[in-house]
Short mmCIF file of C-alpha atoms in Angstrom, two decimals:
data_model
loop_
_atom_site.label_atom_id
_atom_site.label_comp_id
_atom_site.label_asym_id
_atom_site.label_seq_id
_atom_site.Cartn_x
_atom_site.Cartn_y
_atom_site.Cartn_z
CA UNK A 1 -70.01 117.50 116.02
CA UNK A 2 -68.87 116.61 112.52
CA UNK A 3 -70.98 115.65 109.55
CA UNK A 4 -69.48 112.19 109.27
CA UNK A 5 -66.95 109.96 110.95
CA UNK A 6 -65.48 107.18 108.85
CA UNK A 7 -63.84 104.32 110.72
CA UNK A 8 -60.93 102.65 108.94
CA UNK A 9 -58.70 104.28 106.34
CA UNK A 10 -58.63 101.29 104.01
CA UNK A 11 -59.94 101.50 100.44
CA UNK A 12 -63.60 101.70 101.53
CA UNK A 13 -63.02 104.28 104.25
CA UNK A 14 -60.78 106.54 102.22
CA UNK A 15 -63.19 106.42 99.28
CA UNK A 16 -66.11 107.32 101.55
CA UNK A 17 -64.17 110.17 103.19
CA UNK A 18 -63.08 111.40 99.77
CA UNK A 19 -66.66 111.56 98.51
CA UNK A 20 -67.88 113.37 101.63
CA UNK A 21 -64.99 115.85 101.70
CA UNK A 22 -65.38 116.70 98.04
CA UNK A 23 -69.02 117.43 98.68
CA UNK A 24 -67.91 119.94 101.28
CA UNK A 25 -68.84 117.88 104.33
CA UNK A 26 -66.73 117.79 107.50
CA UNK A 27 -65.37 114.29 107.91
CA UNK A 28 -63.02 112.58 110.34
CA UNK A 29 -61.29 109.49 108.98
CA UNK A 30 -60.09 107.25 111.81
CA UNK A 31 -57.30 104.72 111.40
CA UNK A 32 -56.19 102.45 114.24
CA UNK A 33 -52.79 101.73 112.71
CA UNK A 34 -49.88 104.17 112.64
CA UNK A 35 -50.68 104.81 108.95
CA UNK A 36 -53.35 103.70 106.48
CA UNK A 37 -52.67 100.19 105.19
CA UNK A 38 -50.54 99.15 108.14
CA UNK A 39 -53.18 96.67 109.33
CA UNK A 40 -54.12 95.50 105.86
CA UNK A 41 -52.97 92.51 103.92
CA UNK A 42 -54.41 90.95 100.80
CA UNK A 43 -53.57 88.28 98.29
CA UNK A 44 -54.83 89.95 95.24
CA UNK A 45 -54.92 92.43 92.47
CA UNK A 46 -56.28 95.96 92.56
CA UNK A 47 -58.66 96.62 89.69
CA UNK A 48 -58.70 100.39 89.84
CA UNK A 49 -60.93 101.41 86.93
CA UNK A 50 -63.50 102.24 89.59
CA UNK A 51 -61.31 105.32 90.20
CA UNK A 52 -61.60 106.61 86.61
CA UNK A 53 -64.23 109.18 87.44
CA UNK A 54 -62.74 110.05 90.81
CA UNK A 55 -59.02 110.57 90.30
CA UNK A 56 -58.34 111.49 86.67
CA UNK A 57 -55.30 109.68 85.27
CA UNK A 58 -54.85 107.85 88.57
CA UNK A 59 -52.41 105.44 86.92
CA UNK A 60 -49.82 108.17 86.58
CA UNK A 61 -49.51 108.59 90.34
CA UNK A 62 -50.67 105.33 91.94
CA UNK A 63 -47.87 103.46 93.81
CA UNK A 64 -48.03 100.42 91.56
CA UNK A 65 -45.75 97.41 91.77
CA UNK A 66 -46.56 95.83 88.40
CA UNK A 67 -49.37 96.03 85.86
CA UNK A 68 -50.91 92.58 85.49
CA UNK A 69 -50.67 91.41 81.87
CA UNK A 70 -50.78 87.68 82.58
CA UNK A 71 -53.48 85.96 84.54
CA UNK A 72 -53.35 82.22 85.14
CA UNK A 73 -55.78 79.81 86.68
CA UNK A 74 -53.91 76.71 87.78
CA UNK A 75 -55.17 73.36 88.97
CA UNK A 76 -52.60 71.35 90.92
CA UNK A 77 -52.03 67.99 92.47
CA UNK A 78 -48.91 66.98 94.37
CA UNK A 79 -47.00 66.27 91.17
CA UNK A 80 -49.02 67.90 88.38
CA UNK A 81 -50.34 71.27 87.31
CA UNK A 82 -52.67 72.37 84.55
CA UNK A 83 -52.98 76.04 83.68
CA UNK A 84 -55.18 78.32 81.67
CA UNK A 85 -52.93 81.28 81.02
CA UNK A 86 -54.23 84.54 79.60
CA UNK A 87 -51.87 87.20 78.41
CA UNK A 88 -52.80 90.38 76.66
CA UNK A 89 -50.79 93.47 75.84
CA UNK A 90 -53.86 95.65 76.26
CA UNK A 91 -53.68 95.18 80.03
CA UNK A 92 -50.22 96.71 79.88
CA UNK A 93 -51.47 100.02 78.48
CA UNK A 94 -53.25 102.84 80.32
CA UNK A 95 -55.84 102.78 81.80
CA UNK A 96 -54.75 99.22 82.54
CA UNK A 97 -56.82 96.40 83.98
CA UNK A 98 -55.23 95.31 87.24
CA UNK A 99 -52.12 95.94 89.27
CA UNK A 100 -50.21 94.50 92.16
CA UNK A 101 -49.57 96.88 95.04
CA UNK A 102 -48.44 96.83 98.64
CA UNK A 103 -51.35 97.90 100.77
CA UNK A 104 -49.14 100.09 102.93
CA UNK A 105 -48.43 102.15 99.79
CA UNK A 106 -51.78 101.99 98.05
CA UNK A 107 -53.97 102.65 101.09
CA UNK A 108 -51.82 105.61 102.14
CA UNK A 109 -52.04 107.00 98.63
CA UNK A 110 -55.83 106.79 98.54
CA UNK A 111 -56.12 108.24 102.07
CA UNK A 112 -53.89 111.08 100.88
CA UNK A 113 -56.52 111.95 98.27
CA UNK A 114 -59.19 112.05 100.96
CA UNK A 115 -56.99 114.37 103.03
CA UNK A 116 -56.29 116.57 100.00
CA UNK A 117 -60.05 116.89 99.53
CA UNK A 118 -60.42 118.08 103.11
CA UNK A 119 -60.94 114.96 105.21
CA UNK A 120 -59.29 114.95 108.63
CA UNK A 121 -57.23 111.76 108.93
CA UNK A 122 -56.56 110.71 112.52
CA UNK A 123 -54.20 107.73 112.82
CA UNK A 124 -53.20 105.51 115.79
CA UNK A 125 -56.76 105.77 117.09
CA UNK A 126 -59.15 102.89 117.72
CA UNK A 127 -62.89 103.33 117.48
CA UNK A 128 -63.79 101.32 120.58
CA UNK A 129 -67.56 101.47 120.19
CA UNK A 130 -70.61 103.29 118.93
CA UNK A 131 -72.36 106.16 120.69
CA UNK A 132 -76.14 105.72 120.79
CA UNK A 133 -78.85 108.21 121.62
CA UNK A 134 -81.91 107.30 123.64
CA UNK A 135 -83.90 106.21 120.61
CA UNK A 136 -81.41 103.63 119.36
CA UNK A 137 -79.75 105.84 116.81
CA UNK A 138 -76.01 105.85 116.22
CA UNK A 139 -74.71 109.37 116.85
CA UNK A 140 -70.95 108.87 116.87
CA UNK A 141 -68.07 106.70 118.01
CA UNK A 142 -66.02 106.30 121.16
CA UNK A 143 -62.26 106.17 120.69
CA UNK A 144 -59.29 105.22 122.84
CA UNK A 145 -58.13 108.83 123.07
CA UNK A 146 -58.70 110.91 126.22
CA UNK A 147 -62.04 112.71 125.76
CA UNK A 148 -62.11 110.85 122.49
CA UNK A 149 -65.82 110.67 121.78
CA UNK A 150 -66.66 111.92 118.29
CA UNK A 151 -70.25 112.86 117.55
CA UNK A 152 -71.37 112.77 113.96
CA UNK A 153 -74.54 112.79 111.92
CA UNK A 154 -73.41 109.62 110.19
CA UNK A 155 -70.93 106.89 111.13
CA UNK A 156 -69.53 104.89 108.22
CA UNK A 157 -68.00 101.65 109.47
CA UNK A 158 -65.20 100.56 107.15
CA UNK A 159 -63.43 98.80 110.00
CA UNK A 160 -62.59 95.64 108.14
CA UNK A 161 -63.35 91.96 108.28
CA UNK A 162 -63.73 91.80 112.05
CA UNK A 163 -65.97 94.89 112.13
CA UNK A 164 -66.75 95.24 115.81
CA UNK A 165 -68.88 98.26 115.05
CA UNK A 166 -71.16 96.27 112.74
CA UNK A 167 -71.26 93.54 115.40
CA UNK A 168 -72.16 96.03 118.11
CA UNK A 169 -74.99 97.30 115.92
CA UNK A 170 -76.26 93.74 115.49
CA UNK A 171 -75.62 93.73 111.76
CA UNK A 172 -72.99 90.96 111.83
CA UNK A 173 -72.82 87.79 113.93
CA UNK A 174 -70.20 87.82 116.71
CA UNK A 175 -68.25 85.03 115.01
CA UNK A 176 -68.88 83.25 111.73
CA UNK A 177 -66.18 80.71 110.97
CA UNK A 178 -68.27 79.11 108.23
CA UNK A 179 -68.12 82.17 106.00
CA UNK A 180 -64.57 83.33 106.50
CA UNK A 181 -61.29 82.14 105.11
CA UNK A 182 -57.79 82.73 106.39
CA UNK A 183 -55.23 84.08 103.97
CA UNK A 184 -51.57 83.56 104.83
CA UNK A 185 -48.91 85.13 102.70
CA UNK A 186 -45.16 85.20 102.28
CA UNK A 187 -43.53 88.08 100.48
CA UNK A 188 -40.37 86.66 98.91
CA UNK A 189 -37.51 88.83 97.65
CA UNK A 190 -36.00 88.26 94.23
CA UNK A 191 -34.17 90.74 91.98
CA UNK A 192 -36.58 92.49 89.62
CA UNK A 193 -34.67 91.20 86.56
CA UNK A 194 -34.93 87.65 87.88
CA UNK A 195 -38.70 88.02 88.20
CA UNK A 196 -38.86 89.45 84.65
CA UNK A 197 -36.92 86.49 83.29
CA UNK A 198 -38.53 83.68 85.25
CA UNK A 199 -42.07 84.78 84.54
CA UNK A 200 -41.51 86.13 81.03
CA UNK A 201 -42.38 89.70 81.93
CA UNK A 202 -41.30 93.18 80.97
CA UNK A 203 -40.02 95.53 83.68
CA UNK A 204 -43.44 96.85 84.71
CA UNK A 205 -45.47 93.80 83.75
CA UNK A 206 -47.00 91.48 86.30
CA UNK A 207 -48.39 87.98 86.63
CA UNK A 208 -51.29 86.79 88.74
CA UNK A 209 -51.76 83.05 89.32
CA UNK A 210 -54.80 81.67 91.14
CA UNK A 211 -54.56 78.04 92.18
CA UNK A 212 -56.78 75.26 93.38
CA UNK A 213 -55.76 71.83 94.66
CA UNK A 214 -52.79 72.91 96.77
CA UNK A 215 -54.34 72.94 100.22
CA UNK A 216 -54.31 69.25 101.24
CA UNK A 217 -58.01 68.98 100.57
CA UNK A 218 -58.87 71.86 102.89
CA UNK A 219 -61.34 74.04 100.98
CA UNK A 220 -59.41 76.97 99.58
CA UNK A 221 -56.74 77.84 97.09
CA UNK A 222 -53.34 79.34 96.50
CA UNK A 223 -52.01 82.44 94.84
CA UNK A 224 -48.84 83.90 93.39
CA UNK A 225 -48.43 87.55 92.42
CA UNK A 226 -45.38 89.31 91.14
CA UNK A 227 -44.40 92.64 92.66
CA UNK A 228 -41.47 94.69 91.39
CA UNK A 229 -38.77 92.85 93.34
CA UNK A 230 -40.79 90.39 95.41
CA UNK A 231 -43.24 87.59 94.81
CA UNK A 232 -46.35 87.32 97.01
CA UNK A 233 -47.17 83.68 97.59
CA UNK A 234 -49.84 82.27 99.82
CA UNK A 235 -52.89 80.19 100.49
CA UNK A 236 -56.46 80.99 101.40
CA UNK A 237 -58.28 78.31 103.39
CA UNK A 238 -61.67 77.79 104.96
CA UNK A 239 -61.45 78.50 108.70
CA UNK A 240 -63.51 75.49 109.60
CA UNK A 241 -61.52 73.27 107.25
CA UNK A 242 -58.24 74.51 108.63
CA UNK A 243 -59.32 73.98 112.22
CA UNK A 244 -60.65 70.49 111.52
CA UNK A 245 -57.54 69.45 109.59
CA UNK A 246 -55.23 70.45 112.46
CA UNK A 247 -52.72 71.73 109.94
CA UNK A 248 -50.57 74.78 110.62
CA UNK A 249 -51.05 77.46 107.95
CA UNK A 250 -47.36 77.93 107.20
CA UNK A 251 -47.10 74.22 106.36
CA UNK A 252 -49.54 74.79 103.51
CA UNK A 253 -47.30 77.54 102.15
CA UNK A 254 -44.31 75.21 102.50
CA UNK A 255 -46.17 72.62 100.40
CA UNK A 256 -46.83 75.20 97.75
CA UNK A 257 -43.22 76.35 97.65
CA UNK A 258 -42.02 72.80 97.27
CA UNK A 259 -44.36 72.01 94.37
CA UNK A 260 -42.44 71.07 91.21
CA UNK A 261 -44.20 73.81 89.24
CA UNK A 262 -43.63 76.53 91.82
CA UNK A 263 -40.23 75.72 93.33
CA UNK A 264 -38.07 76.66 90.31
CA UNK A 265 -39.68 80.09 90.18
CA UNK A 266 -38.66 80.84 93.75
CA UNK A 267 -35.11 79.52 93.74
CA UNK A 268 -32.93 81.70 95.93
CA UNK A 269 -35.73 83.91 97.16
CA UNK A 270 -35.58 85.22 100.72
CA UNK A 271 -38.50 85.81 103.04
CA UNK A 272 -39.16 89.52 103.42
CA UNK A 273 -42.44 89.49 105.30
CA UNK A 274 -44.94 86.94 106.56
CA UNK A 275 -48.50 87.82 107.40
CA UNK A 276 -52.11 86.71 107.68
CA UNK A 277 -55.58 88.19 107.43
CA UNK A 278 -59.17 86.98 107.41
CA UNK A 279 -61.34 87.27 104.31
CA UNK A 280 -65.15 87.47 104.32
CA UNK A 281 -66.06 84.91 101.66
CA UNK A 282 -69.74 84.27 102.21
CA UNK A 283 -70.77 86.44 99.30
CA UNK A 284 -74.13 88.08 98.73
CA UNK A 285 -76.14 85.74 100.92
CA UNK A 286 -74.14 86.48 104.07
CA UNK A 287 -73.80 90.24 103.69
CA UNK A 288 -75.13 92.22 106.63
CA UNK A 289 -77.78 94.93 106.31
CA UNK A 290 -75.79 97.86 104.95
CA UNK A 291 -77.40 100.59 107.06
CA UNK A 292 -78.95 101.26 110.44
CA UNK A 293 -80.10 104.56 111.90
CA UNK A 294 -77.05 106.83 111.64
CA UNK A 295 -74.78 103.98 110.53
CA UNK A 296 -73.48 102.62 107.22
CA UNK A 297 -71.18 99.67 106.52
CA UNK A 298 -68.81 99.25 103.56
CA UNK A 299 -65.90 97.10 102.38
CA UNK A 300 -64.82 93.96 104.21
CA UNK A 301 -66.96 95.04 107.16
CA UNK A 302 -69.93 94.45 104.87
CA UNK A 303 -68.52 91.20 103.50
CA UNK A 304 -67.91 92.65 100.07
CA UNK A 305 -64.98 90.49 98.98
CA UNK A 306 -65.94 88.62 95.83
CA UNK A 307 -64.50 85.13 96.08
CA UNK A 308 -65.97 83.46 93.04
CA UNK A 309 -63.11 81.15 92.12
CA UNK A 310 -62.18 82.56 88.74
CA UNK A 311 -62.93 86.08 89.95
CA UNK A 312 -61.23 87.19 93.14
CA UNK A 313 -61.77 90.85 93.84
CA UNK A 314 -62.14 93.00 96.90
CA UNK A 315 -60.35 96.33 96.86
CA UNK A 316 -62.42 97.48 93.88
CA UNK A 317 -65.64 96.55 95.68
CA UNK A 318 -64.46 98.39 98.79
CA UNK A 319 -63.72 101.53 96.79
CA UNK A 320 -67.00 101.30 94.87
CA UNK A 321 -68.98 100.84 98.07
CA UNK A 322 -67.06 103.58 99.90
CA UNK A 323 -67.75 106.08 97.13
CA UNK A 324 -71.44 105.18 97.15
CA UNK A 325 -71.61 105.36 100.96
CA UNK A 326 -69.97 108.79 100.97
CA UNK A 327 -72.35 110.09 98.36
CA UNK A 328 -75.45 108.65 100.04
CA UNK A 329 -74.32 110.07 103.39
CA UNK A 330 -73.84 113.46 101.76
CA UNK A 331 -77.36 113.38 100.34
CA UNK A 332 -78.86 112.19 103.63
CA UNK A 333 -77.13 114.93 105.63
CA UNK A 334 -78.31 117.54 103.12
CA UNK A 335 -81.86 116.21 103.42
CA UNK A 336 -81.63 116.20 107.20
CA UNK A 337 -82.52 112.51 107.44
CA UNK A 338 -79.79 110.02 108.34
CA UNK A 339 -82.12 107.27 109.51
CA UNK A 340 -82.17 103.94 107.69
CA UNK A 341 -84.79 105.38 105.37
CA UNK A 342 -82.71 108.47 104.70
CA UNK A 343 -79.64 106.37 103.91
CA UNK A 344 -81.48 104.00 101.56
CA UNK A 345 -79.84 105.62 98.54
CA UNK A 346 -76.66 103.73 99.46
CA UNK A 347 -78.07 100.31 98.77
CA UNK A 348 -79.91 101.56 95.70
CA UNK A 349 -76.64 102.86 94.29
CA UNK A 350 -74.87 99.56 94.93
CA UNK A 351 -77.72 97.63 93.34
CA UNK A 352 -77.39 99.67 90.18
CA UNK A 353 -73.61 99.30 89.84
CA UNK A 354 -71.14 96.42 89.88
CA UNK A 355 -70.90 96.09 93.66
CA UNK A 356 -74.15 94.29 94.35
CA UNK A 357 -74.86 93.29 90.74
CA UNK A 358 -71.71 91.15 90.60
CA UNK A 359 -72.26 89.77 94.07
CA UNK A 360 -75.86 88.92 93.39
CA UNK A 361 -75.08 87.27 90.08
CA UNK A 362 -72.35 85.15 91.66
CA UNK A 363 -74.10 84.51 94.97
CA UNK A 364 -73.81 80.74 94.62
CA UNK A 365 -70.17 80.75 93.55
CA UNK A 366 -68.59 80.50 97.03
CA UNK A 367 -70.53 77.31 97.75
CA UNK A 368 -69.58 75.79 94.41
CA UNK A 369 -65.91 76.75 94.52
CA UNK A 370 -65.40 75.51 98.06
CA UNK A 371 -67.48 72.37 97.54
CA UNK A 372 -66.03 68.97 98.32
CA UNK A 373 -65.73 67.80 94.70
CA UNK A 374 -64.22 71.04 93.38
CA UNK A 375 -61.62 70.86 96.11
CA UNK A 376 -61.03 67.13 96.27
CA UNK A 377 -61.29 64.86 93.23
CA UNK A 378 -61.70 67.42 90.43
CA UNK A 379 -58.18 68.87 90.35
CA UNK A 380 -56.76 65.35 90.15
CA UNK A 381 -59.32 64.33 87.53
CA UNK A 382 -58.50 67.33 85.33
CA UNK A 383 -54.74 66.86 85.63
CA UNK A 384 -54.98 63.14 84.91
CA UNK A 385 -57.12 63.65 81.80
CA UNK A 386 -54.73 66.31 80.50
CA UNK A 387 -51.65 64.23 81.26
CA UNK A 388 -53.05 61.18 79.47
CA UNK A 389 -54.19 63.27 76.53
CA UNK A 390 -50.63 64.42 75.97
CA UNK A 391 -48.86 61.19 76.87
CA UNK A 392 -47.93 59.34 73.69
CA UNK A 393 -48.58 55.68 74.30
CA UNK A 394 -47.15 54.22 71.06
CA UNK A 395 -47.42 51.51 69.91
CA UNK A 396 -50.83 51.65 71.61
CA UNK A 397 -53.22 53.90 69.65
CA UNK A 398 -54.66 57.00 71.30
CA UNK A 399 -57.62 56.42 73.58
CA UNK A 400 -60.68 58.61 73.02
CA UNK A 401 -61.20 61.62 75.22
CA UNK A 402 -64.51 60.39 76.60
CA UNK A 403 -62.83 57.15 77.63
CA UNK A 404 -60.08 59.09 79.38
CA UNK A 405 -62.60 61.20 81.22
CA UNK A 406 -64.65 58.16 82.27
CA UNK A 407 -61.55 56.35 83.44
CA UNK A 408 -60.27 59.32 85.44
CA UNK A 409 -63.69 59.93 86.96
CA UNK A 410 -63.91 56.32 88.03
CA UNK A 411 -60.45 56.41 89.59
CA UNK A 412 -61.38 59.52 91.59
CA UNK A 413 -64.70 58.03 92.66
CA UNK A 414 -66.66 60.70 90.81
CA UNK A 415 -69.99 59.52 89.43
CA UNK A 416 -70.78 60.45 85.86
CA UNK A 417 -74.07 62.05 86.87
CA UNK A 418 -72.32 64.21 89.50
CA UNK A 419 -69.88 65.36 86.84
CA UNK A 420 -72.75 66.37 84.57
CA UNK A 421 -74.65 67.98 87.44
CA UNK A 422 -71.62 69.99 88.52
CA UNK A 423 -71.04 71.05 84.93
CA UNK A 424 -74.59 72.36 84.68
CA UNK A 425 -74.32 74.01 88.12
CA UNK A 426 -71.09 75.71 87.04
CA UNK A 427 -72.79 77.12 83.96
CA UNK A 428 -75.68 78.30 86.14
CA UNK A 429 -73.46 79.95 88.71
CA UNK A 430 -71.26 81.78 86.22
CA UNK A 431 -73.77 82.58 83.47
CA UNK B 1 -34.09 91.17 108.15
CA UNK B 2 -34.60 88.38 105.69
CA UNK B 3 -34.52 84.67 106.13
CA UNK B 4 -33.54 81.87 103.78
CA UNK B 5 -36.50 80.65 101.85
CA UNK B 6 -36.05 76.91 102.03
CA UNK B 7 -36.17 76.25 105.74
CA UNK B 8 -37.24 79.13 107.89
CA UNK B 9 -37.68 78.53 111.59
CA UNK B 10 -40.86 79.96 112.99
CA UNK B 11 -38.93 82.53 114.99
CA UNK B 12 -37.11 83.65 111.85
CA UNK B 13 -40.43 83.81 110.03
CA UNK B 14 -41.94 86.07 112.68
CA UNK B 15 -38.81 88.22 112.83
CA UNK B 16 -39.68 89.50 109.35
CA UNK B 17 -42.77 91.24 110.74
CA UNK B 18 -42.83 94.59 112.54
CA UNK B 19 -44.69 94.61 115.86
CA UNK B 20 -45.15 97.65 118.06
CA UNK B 21 -45.93 95.82 121.26
CA UNK B 22 -48.45 97.62 123.41
CA UNK B 23 -48.53 97.67 127.21
CA UNK B 24 -51.98 96.11 127.31
CA UNK B 25 -52.64 92.53 126.32
CA UNK B 26 -55.35 93.09 123.69
CA UNK B 27 -56.33 89.43 123.68
CA UNK B 28 -56.85 87.53 126.93
CA UNK B 29 -57.32 83.78 127.09
CA UNK B 30 -59.06 82.25 130.10
CA UNK B 31 -57.08 79.07 130.47
CA UNK B 32 -59.58 77.61 132.94
CA UNK B 33 -62.24 77.63 130.23
CA UNK B 34 -59.80 76.00 127.80
CA UNK B 35 -59.40 73.03 130.13
CA UNK B 36 -62.81 71.76 129.11
CA UNK B 37 -62.06 72.18 125.41
CA UNK B 38 -61.46 69.08 123.32
CA UNK B 39 -60.79 70.63 119.92
CA UNK B 40 -58.16 73.32 120.65
CA UNK B 41 -58.54 74.68 117.16
CA UNK B 42 -56.61 77.83 118.11
CA UNK B 43 -53.39 75.91 118.67
CA UNK B 44 -52.95 74.87 115.05
CA UNK B 45 -55.01 77.53 113.27
CA UNK B 46 -53.37 80.68 114.65
CA UNK B 47 -51.01 81.79 111.87
CA UNK B 48 -48.70 83.44 114.39
CA UNK B 49 -48.59 80.27 116.54
CA UNK B 50 -49.40 82.13 119.75
CA UNK B 51 -51.42 79.43 121.53
CA UNK B 52 -49.46 76.81 123.45
CA UNK B 53 -51.15 73.91 125.21
CA UNK B 54 -50.05 73.42 128.84
CA UNK B 55 -49.61 70.11 130.64
CA UNK B 56 -52.64 70.85 132.82
CA UNK B 57 -54.88 71.00 129.75
CA UNK B 58 -55.02 74.78 129.61
CA UNK B 59 -53.69 77.24 127.06
CA UNK B 60 -50.78 79.60 127.38
CA UNK B 61 -51.14 82.66 125.18
CA UNK B 62 -48.82 85.51 124.27
CA UNK B 63 -50.27 88.54 122.54
CA UNK B 64 -47.02 90.21 121.49
CA UNK B 65 -46.62 88.93 117.93
CA UNK B 66 -50.29 88.87 116.99
CA UNK B 67 -51.45 89.57 113.42
CA UNK B 68 -54.83 90.73 114.79
CA UNK B 69 -56.45 88.50 112.20
CA UNK B 70 -59.34 87.11 114.25
CA UNK B 71 -58.83 83.43 113.44
CA UNK B 72 -58.68 82.40 117.11
CA UNK B 73 -62.00 83.82 118.25
CA UNK B 74 -63.71 82.65 115.06
CA UNK B 75 -62.62 79.03 115.45
CA UNK B 76 -62.95 78.94 119.25
CA UNK B 77 -65.98 76.98 120.38
CA UNK B 78 -65.68 77.65 124.12
CA UNK B 79 -67.86 80.56 125.17
CA UNK B 80 -65.82 83.14 127.05
CA UNK B 81 -62.40 81.56 126.51
CA UNK B 82 -61.03 84.38 124.34
CA UNK B 83 -61.56 88.07 125.01
CA UNK B 84 -60.57 89.79 121.79
CA UNK B 85 -59.98 93.48 121.21
CA UNK B 86 -57.72 95.50 118.96
CA UNK B 87 -54.43 96.74 120.38
CA UNK B 88 -54.45 100.39 121.44
CA UNK B 89 -54.11 102.91 118.65
CA UNK B 90 -50.76 102.76 116.86
CA UNK B 91 -49.76 99.49 118.57
CA UNK B 92 -49.59 95.97 117.23
CA UNK B 93 -48.67 94.63 113.83
CA UNK B 94 -47.42 96.96 111.10
CA UNK B 95 -47.56 95.38 107.66
CA UNK B 96 -45.23 96.91 105.09
CA UNK B 97 -45.96 94.57 102.19
CA UNK B 98 -49.49 93.45 102.96
#
């Protein structure tokens, strides 16, 4: 019997185990892969300020690829692109804002801190199910090891986007294609100096580009991140949209790589690794209950990826939730009550910090970002207006901007009142 | 093992990924159930391209180079066609640059 068993040594699980171990609790951290991070893949940036109070001067030891100093949002059509590009030197100084990492490195690093605090990391072990007592309480997990049942006062399920433990407990639906996206990614090798030069970066500086309009009308987007000597390039698409479109995922990446804006950046690059992963993108409204008797859920298992178009975050939410889960479990064990009521401090903590505050505030963003108009006519409309603004039509005089907008809207079949309504909705969603 | 970036065959693409293939097929597809399926979403959606339609209207599936992503069971609309579990501990895909 241990105090807690944490399933999944990703960012949420390692953070939870770290919090429990530091509080002096016995904790087993299970990982089904051969090492933490081996089953994980993301298309993103790690915003690690959530670690400030946990691992002092974390930036001096974290296995970083590049510190993100440039962040672009790009709208594309087949032949055009329009970017909003933000660069600031302050993101290149400690404590930094965001970084690119390989999950195999980062997740092992964070798990190492949990181990250093006293957590018992057990790899290559699958939690195959929950152990229940007669009164419907979770009292441990079954594993695929001989005599592998582990009894614990609390089980913290950080078992990722497909969380079979949360499903077994009835907290998540068995399948939910409507609220998940598929991310597919290519990691492309280029010499570090070539990346510096092509993207206008210093040796440790990174670029993050988020794109919309590159997925053949399938709701979703694209991304490009610079690592030290590779570029991560990929698309994220609605599962339902992908299935209905009958398009193979790697074809969408091929489109992206062939785009006139993207192709020159990748000249001569070689494919180092291809991979895919699901992302829970339903947001606040599709999150499961976060606790049951003897059970807590954190990270992707709890649908905590924030996919709000201009904000795409996940690892930070996983860490924030894991830390809160570990602390709430510690308090519940100390109080001798690990029922739903005893674990209620977990949700309260998340409601008072960024994890649920951000999600709640942006609860309508997923619907807006993946809506038909945002994905279909709008990228073309924006690119056309921008192109015509900057096309010099002499001897014709310049047309007014409103005229350009009206003309482009008409061409794309967008009604003026929809444009206004979407503008107001956007302000509402992001206010 | 790296592949040229311009035109990578699917086999070359998959050869960039490390798989520790387990003894047990962690995903089992009941081809008989697939015969009544009209959408076959798995065939195009699976990023590892593991689902092959057969001439009899069934599905041939190979678990060996699976990303364990979950796309197939999420998009499948035939009850009982796909039995999905994780590979045994330590087996399956190993991402190095995920």
